[in-house]
Amino acid sequence: MSGNLTRDVVLVAHGSPDSRHARDIDALIRRVAGRAPHLRVTAAYLDHHGPSVADVGTAYSMGVGPIILVPVLLTRAFHTRVDIPDAAEGLGQASGRAVITAEALGPHPLVATAVRELLRHRQERQVVVFLAGSSRRAAIEELVEQLRAALGPERSYAFATLDGYLPLAGAVRDLGGPAGVVGVAGMIAQGVLRDRMVSQCAEHGVPFADGVLAQTDALAELTLLRIGAARPTA
């Protein structure tokens, strides 16, 4: 990935009816592009709004070399296992170019670094990391295990999911009650899901840290790591 050759990269995110989601993905792109001027980075979305991978593929049809597709996802759940391969196929068909699919952003220790970055101005020593959840429980358990191992001993952490698999009440109870506890979003971008996290924490008397993972330097670093490690499959 070194040298002056421009490489085309597509960050494929979930998408949301909330416009804040796309703004945060754009912020992530600016961080990535600022660190790696040889990359031409754009976003495509799986659902809710464009540009789609077909739209981006058409725009990249005049380029040369393979396109690197990065799944802007935190788990190896349905979207990573099913939607991303479909997106890679569609991107290749629309562009007429080879597509190299990088690993999804998570799970990875740098996701924990991004969470700590969101907490850097908070004084609370006990934290509920609030995750979106997934029907594939193993994917959530893998993410939680990685986060728990990488977050470090400076604070105490518990985990909750919006789908109730890991109940918020249980996480707060594990931390000894709401006093001195802060919530933080284990979400890449803002939107209705993060709003629900904030509301649910407020109902339990727990304040919420500002920001989302896409606004952190750590997630930009992780994105560049995934791009740099991307290799064609055999």
PDB file of C-alpha atoms in Angstrom:
ATOM      1  CA  MET A   1       0.000   0.000   0.000  1.00  0.00           C
ATOM      2  CA  SER A   2       2.999   2.312  -0.040  1.00  0.00           C
ATOM      3  CA  GLY A   3       4.073   4.598  -2.840  1.00  0.00           C
ATOM      4  CA  ASN A   4       2.238   7.221  -4.860  1.00  0.00           C
ATOM      5  CA  LEU A   5      -0.193   4.918  -6.627  1.00  0.00           C
ATOM      6  CA  THR A   6      -3.762   5.904  -5.831  1.00  0.00           C
ATOM      7  CA  ARG A   7      -5.776   3.007  -4.467  1.00  0.00           C
ATOM      8  CA  ASP A   8      -9.565   2.930  -4.549  1.00  0.00           C
ATOM      9  CA  VAL A   9     -11.278   2.022  -1.281  1.00  0.00           C
ATOM     10  CA  VAL A  10     -14.987   1.634  -0.536  1.00  0.00           C
ATOM     11  CA  LEU A  11     -16.184   1.663   3.059  1.00  0.00           C
ATOM     12  CA  VAL A  12     -19.442  -0.280   3.130  1.00  0.00           C
ATOM     13  CA  ALA A  13     -21.634   0.738   6.069  1.00  0.00           C
ATOM     14  CA  HIS A  14     -25.098  -0.341   7.110  1.00  0.00           C
ATOM     15  CA  GLY A  15     -26.932   2.904   6.422  1.00  0.00           C
ATOM     16  CA  SER A  16     -29.702   4.535   8.434  1.00  0.00           C
ATOM     17  CA  PRO A  17     -32.813   6.660   7.919  1.00  0.00           C
ATOM     18  CA  ASP A  18     -31.086   9.139  10.247  1.00  0.00           C
ATOM     19  CA  SER A  19     -28.791  11.534   8.358  1.00  0.00           C
ATOM     20  CA  ARG A  20     -26.321  11.650  11.259  1.00  0.00           C
ATOM     21  CA  HIS A  21     -25.205   8.135  10.328  1.00  0.00           C
ATOM     22  CA  ALA A  22     -23.842   9.183   6.925  1.00  0.00           C
ATOM     23  CA  ARG A  23     -22.254  12.307   8.413  1.00  0.00           C
ATOM     24  CA  ASP A  24     -20.281  10.176  10.849  1.00  0.00           C
ATOM     25  CA  ILE A  25     -19.144   7.809   8.099  1.00  0.00           C
ATOM     26  CA  ASP A  26     -18.021  10.857   6.112  1.00  0.00           C
ATOM     27  CA  ALA A  27     -16.067  12.020   9.174  1.00  0.00           C
ATOM     28  CA  LEU A  28     -14.354   8.633   9.331  1.00  0.00           C
ATOM     29  CA  ILE A  29     -13.474   8.893   5.642  1.00  0.00           C
ATOM     30  CA  ARG A  30     -11.896  12.305   6.180  1.00  0.00           C
ATOM     31  CA  ARG A  31      -9.764  10.937   9.007  1.00  0.00           C
ATOM     32  CA  VAL A  32      -8.642   7.991   6.895  1.00  0.00           C
ATOM     33  CA  ALA A  33      -7.939  10.085   3.794  1.00  0.00           C
ATOM     34  CA  GLY A  34      -6.037  12.646   5.846  1.00  0.00           C
ATOM     35  CA  ARG A  35      -3.654   9.938   7.039  1.00  0.00           C
ATOM     36  CA  ALA A  36      -3.276   8.230   3.654  1.00  0.00           C
ATOM     37  CA  PRO A  37      -3.438  10.659   0.699  1.00  0.00           C
ATOM     38  CA  HIS A  38      -2.716   7.819  -1.735  1.00  0.00           C
ATOM     39  CA  LEU A  39      -6.153   6.336  -0.990  1.00  0.00           C
ATOM     40  CA  ARG A  40      -9.298   7.447  -2.759  1.00  0.00           C
ATOM     41  CA  VAL A  41     -11.942   6.585  -0.193  1.00  0.00           C
ATOM     42  CA  THR A  42     -15.698   6.713  -0.553  1.00  0.00           C
ATOM     43  CA  ALA A  43     -18.697   5.210   1.214  1.00  0.00           C
ATOM     44  CA  ALA A  44     -21.458   2.888   0.071  1.00  0.00           C
ATOM     45  CA  TYR A  45     -24.439   1.723   2.091  1.00  0.00           C
ATOM     46  CA  LEU A  46     -26.275  -1.564   2.390  1.00  0.00           C
ATOM     47  CA  ASP A  47     -29.687  -0.095   3.187  1.00  0.00           C
ATOM     48  CA  HIS A  48     -31.851   3.004   3.667  1.00  0.00           C
ATOM     49  CA  HIS A  49     -30.027   5.415   1.335  1.00  0.00           C
ATOM     50  CA  GLY A  50     -27.345   5.759  -1.295  1.00  0.00           C
ATOM     51  CA  PRO A  51     -24.862   5.639  -2.681  1.00  0.00           C
ATOM     52  CA  SER A  52     -25.194   1.894  -3.154  1.00  0.00           C
ATOM     53  CA  VAL A  53     -22.248  -0.313  -4.063  1.00  0.00           C
ATOM     54  CA  ALA A  54     -23.550  -0.289  -7.637  1.00  0.00           C
ATOM     55  CA  ASP A  55     -23.493   3.515  -7.671  1.00  0.00           C
ATOM     56  CA  VAL A  56     -19.922   3.580  -6.410  1.00  0.00           C
ATOM     57  CA  GLY A  57     -18.877   0.780  -8.750  1.00  0.00           C
ATOM     58  CA  THR A  58     -20.113   2.739 -11.749  1.00  0.00           C
ATOM     59  CA  ALA A  59     -18.174   5.797 -10.591  1.00  0.00           C
ATOM     60  CA  TYR A  60     -15.018   3.664 -10.211  1.00  0.00           C
ATOM     61  CA  SER A  61     -15.372   1.886 -13.558  1.00  0.00           C
ATOM     62  CA  MET A  62     -12.652   3.935 -15.223  1.00  0.00           C
ATOM     63  CA  GLY A  63     -10.051   3.142 -12.573  1.00  0.00           C
ATOM     64  CA  VAL A  64      -7.359   0.487 -12.647  1.00  0.00           C
ATOM     65  CA  GLY A  65      -6.367  -2.213 -10.219  1.00  0.00           C
ATOM     66  CA  PRO A  66      -8.506  -3.865  -7.581  1.00  0.00           C
ATOM     67  CA  ILE A  67     -10.937  -2.002  -5.351  1.00  0.00           C
ATOM     68  CA  ILE A  68     -10.590  -2.630  -1.618  1.00  0.00           C
ATOM     69  CA  LEU A  69     -13.922  -3.047   0.162  1.00  0.00           C
ATOM     70  CA  VAL A  70     -13.910  -2.505   3.926  1.00  0.00           C
ATOM     71  CA  PRO A  71     -16.978  -3.629   5.934  1.00  0.00           C
ATOM     72  CA  VAL A  72     -17.682  -0.858   8.448  1.00  0.00           C
ATOM     73  CA  LEU A  73     -19.136  -3.361  10.900  1.00  0.00           C
ATOM     74  CA  LEU A  74     -18.139  -4.495  14.382  1.00  0.00           C
ATOM     75  CA  THR A  75     -19.105  -8.178  14.382  1.00  0.00           C
ATOM     76  CA  ARG A  76     -19.000 -11.272  12.211  1.00  0.00           C
ATOM     77  CA  ALA A  77     -22.781 -11.424  12.130  1.00  0.00           C
ATOM     78  CA  PHE A  78     -25.307 -11.572   9.275  1.00  0.00           C
ATOM     79  CA  HIS A  79     -24.255  -8.419   7.441  1.00  0.00           C
ATOM     80  CA  THR A  80     -20.601  -9.444   7.410  1.00  0.00           C
ATOM     81  CA  ARG A  81     -21.253 -13.054   6.435  1.00  0.00           C
ATOM     82  CA  VAL A  82     -24.040 -12.506   3.856  1.00  0.00           C
ATOM     83  CA  ASP A  83     -24.516  -8.875   2.810  1.00  0.00           C
ATOM     84  CA  ILE A  84     -20.838  -8.035   2.396  1.00  0.00           C
ATOM     85  CA  PRO A  85     -20.075 -10.875  -0.073  1.00  0.00           C
ATOM     86  CA  ASP A  86     -23.149  -9.790  -2.060  1.00  0.00           C
ATOM     87  CA  ALA A  87     -21.925  -6.189  -1.953  1.00  0.00           C
ATOM     88  CA  ALA A  88     -18.462  -7.206  -3.165  1.00  0.00           C
ATOM     89  CA  GLU A  89     -20.010  -9.088  -6.077  1.00  0.00           C
ATOM     90  CA  GLY A  90     -22.185  -6.106  -6.976  1.00  0.00           C
ATOM     91  CA  LEU A  91     -19.251  -3.715  -6.736  1.00  0.00           C
ATOM     92  CA  GLY A  92     -17.196  -5.902  -9.056  1.00  0.00           C
ATOM     93  CA  GLN A  93     -19.998  -6.188 -11.592  1.00  0.00           C
ATOM     94  CA  ALA A  94     -20.680  -2.451 -11.639  1.00  0.00           C
ATOM     95  CA  SER A  95     -17.029  -1.428 -11.849  1.00  0.00           C
ATOM     96  CA  GLY A  96     -15.699  -4.213 -14.052  1.00  0.00           C
ATOM     97  CA  ARG A  97     -12.775  -4.494 -11.636  1.00  0.00           C
ATOM     98  CA  ALA A  98     -11.523  -7.004  -9.123  1.00  0.00           C
ATOM     99  CA  VAL A  99     -12.659  -6.456  -5.532  1.00  0.00           C
ATOM    100  CA  ILE A 100     -10.607  -7.362  -2.460  1.00  0.00           C
ATOM    101  CA  THR A 101     -12.713  -7.623   0.690  1.00  0.00           C
ATOM    102  CA  ALA A 102     -10.936  -6.607   3.875  1.00  0.00           C
ATOM    103  CA  GLU A 103     -11.875  -7.932   7.288  1.00  0.00           C
ATOM    104  CA  ALA A 104     -14.695  -6.162   9.093  1.00  0.00           C
ATOM    105  CA  LEU A 105     -13.510  -3.491  11.510  1.00  0.00           C
ATOM    106  CA  GLY A 106     -14.492  -5.549  14.532  1.00  0.00           C
ATOM    107  CA  PRO A 107     -13.811  -7.364  16.598  1.00  0.00           C
ATOM    108  CA  HIS A 108     -10.336  -5.917  17.156  1.00  0.00           C
ATOM    109  CA  PRO A 109      -8.476  -4.436  20.161  1.00  0.00           C
ATOM    110  CA  LEU A 110      -8.547  -0.990  18.508  1.00  0.00           C
ATOM    111  CA  VAL A 111     -12.324  -0.948  18.985  1.00  0.00           C
ATOM    112  CA  ALA A 112     -11.588  -0.915  22.722  1.00  0.00           C
ATOM    113  CA  THR A 113      -9.109   1.912  22.154  1.00  0.00           C
ATOM    114  CA  ALA A 114     -11.878   3.844  20.403  1.00  0.00           C
ATOM    115  CA  VAL A 115     -14.220   3.267  23.353  1.00  0.00           C
ATOM    116  CA  ARG A 116     -11.575   4.575  25.753  1.00  0.00           C
ATOM    117  CA  GLU A 117     -11.140   7.596  23.490  1.00  0.00           C
ATOM    118  CA  LEU A 118     -14.843   8.408  23.891  1.00  0.00           C
ATOM    119  CA  LEU A 119     -14.381   8.205  27.673  1.00  0.00           C
ATOM    120  CA  ARG A 120     -11.256  10.343  27.910  1.00  0.00           C
ATOM    121  CA  HIS A 121     -13.101  13.373  29.342  1.00  0.00           C
ATOM    122  CA  ARG A 122     -15.291  11.355  31.721  1.00  0.00           C
ATOM    123  CA  GLN A 123     -14.469  10.959  35.398  1.00  0.00           C
ATOM    124  CA  GLU A 124     -16.625   7.883  36.104  1.00  0.00           C
ATOM    125  CA  ARG A 125     -14.692   4.695  36.782  1.00  0.00           C
ATOM    126  CA  GLN A 126     -17.546   2.313  35.968  1.00  0.00           C
ATOM    127  CA  VAL A 127     -18.838   1.967  32.419  1.00  0.00           C
ATOM    128  CA  VAL A 128     -21.676   0.274  30.571  1.00  0.00           C
ATOM    129  CA  VAL A 129     -20.624  -0.355  26.974  1.00  0.00           C
ATOM    130  CA  PHE A 130     -23.904  -0.389  25.055  1.00  0.00           C
ATOM    131  CA  LEU A 131     -23.953  -2.490  21.863  1.00  0.00           C
ATOM    132  CA  ALA A 132     -26.602  -2.844  19.180  1.00  0.00           C
ATOM    133  CA  GLY A 133     -26.951  -6.611  19.510  1.00  0.00           C
ATOM    134  CA  SER A 134     -27.384  -9.362  16.935  1.00  0.00           C
ATOM    135  CA  SER A 135     -29.464 -12.462  16.325  1.00  0.00           C
ATOM    136  CA  ARG A 136     -26.134 -14.306  16.048  1.00  0.00           C
ATOM    137  CA  ARG A 137     -25.259 -14.512  19.726  1.00  0.00           C
ATOM    138  CA  ALA A 138     -21.788 -15.894  19.062  1.00  0.00           C
ATOM    139  CA  ALA A 139     -20.889 -12.701  17.213  1.00  0.00           C
ATOM    140  CA  ILE A 140     -21.859 -10.533  20.187  1.00  0.00           C
ATOM    141  CA  GLU A 141     -20.051 -12.809  22.616  1.00  0.00           C
ATOM    142  CA  GLU A 142     -16.911 -12.615  20.471  1.00  0.00           C
ATOM    143  CA  LEU A 143     -17.070  -8.809  20.427  1.00  0.00           C
ATOM    144  CA  VAL A 144     -17.682  -8.589  24.169  1.00  0.00           C
ATOM    145  CA  GLU A 145     -14.823 -10.999  24.900  1.00  0.00           C
ATOM    146  CA  GLN A 146     -12.458  -8.926  22.750  1.00  0.00           C
ATOM    147  CA  LEU A 147     -13.560  -5.673  24.376  1.00  0.00           C
ATOM    148  CA  ARG A 148     -13.313  -7.080  27.887  1.00  0.00           C
ATOM    149  CA  ALA A 149      -9.771  -8.282  27.232  1.00  0.00           C
ATOM    150  CA  ALA A 150      -8.599  -5.032  25.642  1.00  0.00           C
ATOM    151  CA  LEU A 151     -10.309  -2.275  27.647  1.00  0.00           C
ATOM    152  CA  GLY A 152      -7.824  -2.450  30.495  1.00  0.00           C
ATOM    153  CA  PRO A 153      -8.032  -2.256  34.294  1.00  0.00           C
ATOM    154  CA  GLU A 154      -8.400   1.517  34.729  1.00  0.00           C
ATOM    155  CA  ARG A 155     -12.202   1.244  34.817  1.00  0.00           C
ATOM    156  CA  SER A 156     -14.768  -1.461  35.521  1.00  0.00           C
ATOM    157  CA  TYR A 157     -16.881  -2.448  32.513  1.00  0.00           C
ATOM    158  CA  ALA A 158     -20.191  -4.182  31.935  1.00  0.00           C
ATOM    159  CA  PHE A 159     -21.996  -4.737  28.652  1.00  0.00           C
ATOM    160  CA  ALA A 160     -25.576  -4.281  27.449  1.00  0.00           C
ATOM    161  CA  THR A 161     -27.331  -4.797  24.119  1.00  0.00           C
ATOM    162  CA  LEU A 162     -30.378  -3.039  22.736  1.00  0.00           C
ATOM    163  CA  ASP A 163     -32.005  -6.353  21.825  1.00  0.00           C
ATOM    164  CA  GLY A 164     -32.040  -7.386  25.484  1.00  0.00           C
ATOM    165  CA  TYR A 165     -29.632 -10.290  25.096  1.00  0.00           C
ATOM    166  CA  LEU A 166     -27.418  -8.524  27.624  1.00  0.00           C
ATOM    167  CA  PRO A 167     -29.930  -6.536  29.719  1.00  0.00           C
ATOM    168  CA  LEU A 168     -29.025  -3.004  30.741  1.00  0.00           C
ATOM    169  CA  ALA A 169     -30.496  -3.561  34.212  1.00  0.00           C
ATOM    170  CA  GLY A 170     -28.147  -6.498  34.719  1.00  0.00           C
ATOM    171  CA  ALA A 171     -25.132  -4.482  33.558  1.00  0.00           C
ATOM    172  CA  VAL A 172     -25.938  -1.657  35.982  1.00  0.00           C
ATOM    173  CA  ARG A 173     -26.488  -4.168  38.776  1.00  0.00           C
ATOM    174  CA  ASP A 174     -23.144  -5.828  38.041  1.00  0.00           C
ATOM    175  CA  LEU A 175     -21.473  -2.446  38.531  1.00  0.00           C
ATOM    176  CA  GLY A 176     -23.149  -1.987  41.909  1.00  0.00           C
ATOM    177  CA  GLY A 177     -25.931   0.379  40.876  1.00  0.00           C
ATOM    178  CA  PRO A 178     -26.113   3.583  38.826  1.00  0.00           C
ATOM    179  CA  ALA A 179     -24.001   5.792  41.089  1.00  0.00           C
ATOM    180  CA  GLY A 180     -20.694   6.582  39.420  1.00  0.00           C
ATOM    181  CA  VAL A 181     -21.629   4.732  36.207  1.00  0.00           C
ATOM    182  CA  VAL A 182     -21.530   6.168  32.662  1.00  0.00           C
ATOM    183  CA  GLY A 183     -22.832   4.647  29.436  1.00  0.00           C
ATOM    184  CA  VAL A 184     -20.916   4.721  26.171  1.00  0.00           C
ATOM    185  CA  ALA A 185     -22.048   3.731  22.697  1.00  0.00           C
ATOM    186  CA  GLY A 186     -20.319   0.793  21.082  1.00  0.00           C
ATOM    187  CA  MET A 187     -21.751   2.125  17.828  1.00  0.00           C
ATOM    188  CA  ILE A 188     -19.896   3.243  14.726  1.00  0.00           C
ATOM    189  CA  ALA A 189     -22.284   6.084  13.881  1.00  0.00           C
ATOM    190  CA  GLN A 190     -25.064   8.116  15.422  1.00  0.00           C
ATOM    191  CA  GLY A 191     -28.727   7.477  14.735  1.00  0.00           C
ATOM    192  CA  VAL A 192     -31.912   6.133  16.246  1.00  0.00           C
ATOM    193  CA  LEU A 193     -30.173   3.187  17.920  1.00  0.00           C
ATOM    194  CA  ARG A 194     -27.770   5.387  19.840  1.00  0.00           C
ATOM    195  CA  ASP A 195     -30.682   7.626  20.821  1.00  0.00           C
ATOM    196  CA  ARG A 196     -32.411   4.587  22.301  1.00  0.00           C
ATOM    197  CA  MET A 197     -29.262   3.763  24.252  1.00  0.00           C
ATOM    198  CA  VAL A 198     -29.160   7.260  25.721  1.00  0.00           C
ATOM    199  CA  SER A 199     -32.859   7.080  26.658  1.00  0.00           C
ATOM    200  CA  GLN A 200     -32.585   3.650  28.270  1.00  0.00           C
ATOM    201  CA  CYS A 201     -29.555   4.701  30.303  1.00  0.00           C
ATOM    202  CA  ALA A 202     -31.405   7.845  31.453  1.00  0.00           C
ATOM    203  CA  GLU A 203     -34.267   5.641  32.676  1.00  0.00           C
ATOM    204  CA  HIS A 204     -31.736   3.832  34.887  1.00  0.00           C
ATOM    205  CA  GLY A 205     -30.144   7.057  36.129  1.00  0.00           C
ATOM    206  CA  VAL A 206     -26.999   6.585  34.044  1.00  0.00           C
ATOM    207  CA  PRO A 207     -25.490   9.506  32.064  1.00  0.00           C
ATOM    208  CA  PHE A 208     -24.069   8.902  28.602  1.00  0.00           C
ATOM    209  CA  ALA A 209     -20.707   9.813  27.080  1.00  0.00           C
ATOM    210  CA  ASP A 210     -20.630  11.961  23.964  1.00  0.00           C
ATOM    211  CA  GLY A 211     -19.694  10.624  20.565  1.00  0.00           C
ATOM    212  CA  VAL A 212     -19.504   7.453  18.510  1.00  0.00           C
ATOM    213  CA  LEU A 213     -16.641   5.294  17.301  1.00  0.00           C
ATOM    214  CA  ALA A 214     -16.430   6.852  13.820  1.00  0.00           C
ATOM    215  CA  GLN A 215     -15.424  10.126  15.462  1.00  0.00           C
ATOM    216  CA  THR A 216     -12.282   8.626  17.013  1.00  0.00           C
ATOM    217  CA  ASP A 217      -8.706   8.460  15.797  1.00  0.00           C
ATOM    218  CA  ALA A 218      -8.560   4.807  16.829  1.00  0.00           C
ATOM    219  CA  LEU A 219     -11.256   3.768  14.358  1.00  0.00           C
ATOM    220  CA  ALA A 220      -9.442   5.589  11.555  1.00  0.00           C
ATOM    221  CA  GLU A 221      -6.280   3.725  12.531  1.00  0.00           C
ATOM    222  CA  LEU A 222      -8.181   0.438  12.507  1.00  0.00           C
ATOM    223  CA  THR A 223      -9.659   1.195   9.079  1.00  0.00           C
ATOM    224  CA  LEU A 224      -6.194   1.827   7.685  1.00  0.00           C
ATOM    225  CA  LEU A 225      -4.975  -1.401   9.278  1.00  0.00           C
ATOM    226  CA  ARG A 226      -7.748  -3.369   7.575  1.00  0.00           C
ATOM    227  CA  ILE A 227      -7.008  -1.695   4.239  1.00  0.00           C
ATOM    228  CA  GLY A 228      -3.289  -2.411   4.528  1.00  0.00           C
ATOM    229  CA  ALA A 229      -3.874  -6.059   5.412  1.00  0.00           C
ATOM    230  CA  ALA A 230      -6.370  -6.735   2.621  1.00  0.00           C
ATOM    231  CA  ARG A 231      -5.188  -9.432   0.231  1.00  0.00           C
ATOM    232  CA  PRO A 232      -6.889 -11.300  -2.630  1.00  0.00           C
ATOM    233  CA  THR A 233      -8.410 -14.580  -1.593  1.00  0.00           C
ATOM    234  CA  ALA A 234      -6.837 -17.711  -3.049  1.00  0.00           C
TER     235      ALA A 234
END
